[in-house]
């Protein structure tokens, strides 16, 4: 059962406007990262970015990466005609 949470469109600083942020208890995945104009009153806060944020428990994210890696290996081996 997935514990992934879709937090929707979020805004943050350049430090968080990266594809993956790993914290001790969660992994934040950001898609569709784009620089946006700061909201009124936030002009001095530095560059502002908008992104779609997904949050995974760390173990769940590691499992997801493993599954994706297995799928990619199978696909590449199929393309190359190599049996596993």
PDB file of C-alpha atoms in Angstrom:
ATOM      1  CA  UNK A   1       0.000   0.000   0.000  1.00  0.00           C
ATOM      2  CA  UNK A   2       1.422   3.347  -1.052  1.00  0.00           C
ATOM      3  CA  UNK A   3       2.007   6.056   1.512  1.00  0.00           C
ATOM      4  CA  UNK A   4       2.919   8.582  -1.189  1.00  0.00           C
ATOM      5  CA  UNK A   5       1.210  11.934  -0.745  1.00  0.00           C
ATOM      6  CA  UNK A   6       0.515  14.301  -3.628  1.00  0.00           C
ATOM      7  CA  UNK A   7       0.836  17.805  -2.199  1.00  0.00           C
ATOM      8  CA  UNK A   8      -0.029  19.434  -5.519  1.00  0.00           C
ATOM      9  CA  UNK A   9       1.501  22.672  -6.732  1.00  0.00           C
ATOM     10  CA  UNK A  10       3.836  24.256  -4.169  1.00  0.00           C
ATOM     11  CA  UNK A  11       6.220  27.182  -4.123  1.00  0.00           C
ATOM     12  CA  UNK A  12       9.650  27.352  -2.575  1.00  0.00           C
ATOM     13  CA  UNK A  13      13.166  28.698  -2.723  1.00  0.00           C
ATOM     14  CA  UNK A  14      15.887  27.625  -5.128  1.00  0.00           C
ATOM     15  CA  UNK A  15      17.187  25.203  -2.457  1.00  0.00           C
ATOM     16  CA  UNK A  16      13.992  23.142  -2.769  1.00  0.00           C
ATOM     17  CA  UNK A  17      13.517  23.637  -6.523  1.00  0.00           C
ATOM     18  CA  UNK A  18      15.404  20.437  -7.335  1.00  0.00           C
ATOM     19  CA  UNK A  19      14.035  17.090  -8.582  1.00  0.00           C
ATOM     20  CA  UNK A  20      14.644  15.158  -5.330  1.00  0.00           C
ATOM     21  CA  UNK A  21      15.108  16.314  -1.720  1.00  0.00           C
ATOM     22  CA  UNK A  22      16.050  13.547   0.724  1.00  0.00           C
ATOM     23  CA  UNK A  23      15.258  14.161   4.385  1.00  0.00           C
ATOM     24  CA  UNK A  24      15.698  11.655   7.268  1.00  0.00           C
ATOM     25  CA  UNK A  25      12.032  10.614   7.298  1.00  0.00           C
ATOM     26  CA  UNK A  26      10.795  11.468   3.796  1.00  0.00           C
ATOM     27  CA  UNK A  27      11.760  11.987   0.160  1.00  0.00           C
ATOM     28  CA  UNK A  28      10.283  14.966  -1.709  1.00  0.00           C
ATOM     29  CA  UNK A  29       9.986  14.590  -5.486  1.00  0.00           C
ATOM     30  CA  UNK A  30       9.460  17.770  -7.506  1.00  0.00           C
ATOM     31  CA  UNK A  31       8.198  17.790 -11.101  1.00  0.00           C
ATOM     32  CA  UNK A  32       7.507  20.652 -13.533  1.00  0.00           C
ATOM     33  CA  UNK A  33       9.915  23.014 -11.743  1.00  0.00           C
ATOM     34  CA  UNK A  34       9.685  26.581 -12.989  1.00  0.00           C
ATOM     35  CA  UNK A  35      10.738  30.007 -11.781  1.00  0.00           C
ATOM     36  CA  UNK A  36       7.767  32.257 -10.989  1.00  0.00           C
ATOM     37  CA  UNK A  37       7.241  35.873 -10.014  1.00  0.00           C
ATOM     38  CA  UNK A  38       7.199  36.343  -6.231  1.00  0.00           C
ATOM     39  CA  UNK A  39       3.865  37.116  -4.645  1.00  0.00           C
ATOM     40  CA  UNK A  40       3.212  40.647  -3.446  1.00  0.00           C
ATOM     41  CA  UNK A  41       5.203  41.350  -0.304  1.00  0.00           C
ATOM     42  CA  UNK A  42       7.693  38.540  -1.051  1.00  0.00           C
ATOM     43  CA  UNK A  43       9.822  40.418  -3.612  1.00  0.00           C
ATOM     44  CA  UNK A  44      12.852  40.448  -1.294  1.00  0.00           C
ATOM     45  CA  UNK A  45      12.695  36.749  -0.427  1.00  0.00           C
ATOM     46  CA  UNK A  46      14.912  35.750  -3.361  1.00  0.00           C
ATOM     47  CA  UNK A  47      13.998  33.650  -6.376  1.00  0.00           C
ATOM     48  CA  UNK A  48      10.711  31.768  -6.085  1.00  0.00           C
ATOM     49  CA  UNK A  49       9.995  28.480  -7.828  1.00  0.00           C
ATOM     50  CA  UNK A  50       6.825  26.508  -8.372  1.00  0.00           C
ATOM     51  CA  UNK A  51       6.689  22.734  -8.641  1.00  0.00           C
ATOM     52  CA  UNK A  52       4.402  19.720  -8.262  1.00  0.00           C
ATOM     53  CA  UNK A  53       5.423  17.997  -5.035  1.00  0.00           C
ATOM     54  CA  UNK A  54       5.096  14.321  -4.137  1.00  0.00           C
ATOM     55  CA  UNK A  55       6.219  12.985  -0.747  1.00  0.00           C
ATOM     56  CA  UNK A  56       7.290   9.393  -0.110  1.00  0.00           C
ATOM     57  CA  UNK A  57       8.374   7.587   3.029  1.00  0.00           C
ATOM     58  CA  UNK A  58      12.095   6.870   2.618  1.00  0.00           C
ATOM     59  CA  UNK A  59      11.702   3.072   2.464  1.00  0.00           C
ATOM     60  CA  UNK A  60       8.878   3.367  -0.055  1.00  0.00           C
ATOM     61  CA  UNK A  61      10.987   5.593  -2.319  1.00  0.00           C
ATOM     62  CA  UNK A  62      13.948   3.183  -2.179  1.00  0.00           C
ATOM     63  CA  UNK A  63      11.618   0.304  -3.108  1.00  0.00           C
ATOM     64  CA  UNK A  64      10.190   2.353  -5.994  1.00  0.00           C
ATOM     65  CA  UNK A  65      13.695   3.063  -7.326  1.00  0.00           C
ATOM     66  CA  UNK A  66      14.543  -0.634  -7.130  1.00  0.00           C
ATOM     67  CA  UNK A  67      11.424  -1.577  -9.085  1.00  0.00           C
ATOM     68  CA  UNK A  68      12.129   1.070 -11.733  1.00  0.00           C
ATOM     69  CA  UNK A  69      15.729  -0.131 -12.000  1.00  0.00           C
ATOM     70  CA  UNK A  70      14.570  -3.730 -12.547  1.00  0.00           C
ATOM     71  CA  UNK A  71      12.139  -2.568 -15.256  1.00  0.00           C
ATOM     72  CA  UNK A  72      14.844  -0.564 -17.035  1.00  0.00           C
ATOM     73  CA  UNK A  73      17.277  -3.485 -16.897  1.00  0.00           C
ATOM     74  CA  UNK A  74      14.657  -5.807 -18.417  1.00  0.00           C
ATOM     75  CA  UNK A  75      13.884  -3.283 -21.135  1.00  0.00           C
ATOM     76  CA  UNK A  76      17.554  -2.729 -22.019  1.00  0.00           C
ATOM     77  CA  UNK A  77      18.260  -6.466 -22.023  1.00  0.00           C
ATOM     78  CA  UNK A  78      15.240  -6.987 -24.282  1.00  0.00           C
ATOM     79  CA  UNK A  79      16.471  -4.319 -26.702  1.00  0.00           C
ATOM     80  CA  UNK A  80      19.971  -5.802 -26.714  1.00  0.00           C
ATOM     81  CA  UNK A  81      18.680  -9.377 -26.964  1.00  0.00           C
ATOM     82  CA  UNK A  82      20.446 -10.403 -23.758  1.00  0.00           C
ATOM     83  CA  UNK A  83      18.816 -12.958 -21.483  1.00  0.00           C
ATOM     84  CA  UNK A  84      18.977 -12.320 -17.753  1.00  0.00           C
TER      85      UNK A  84
END
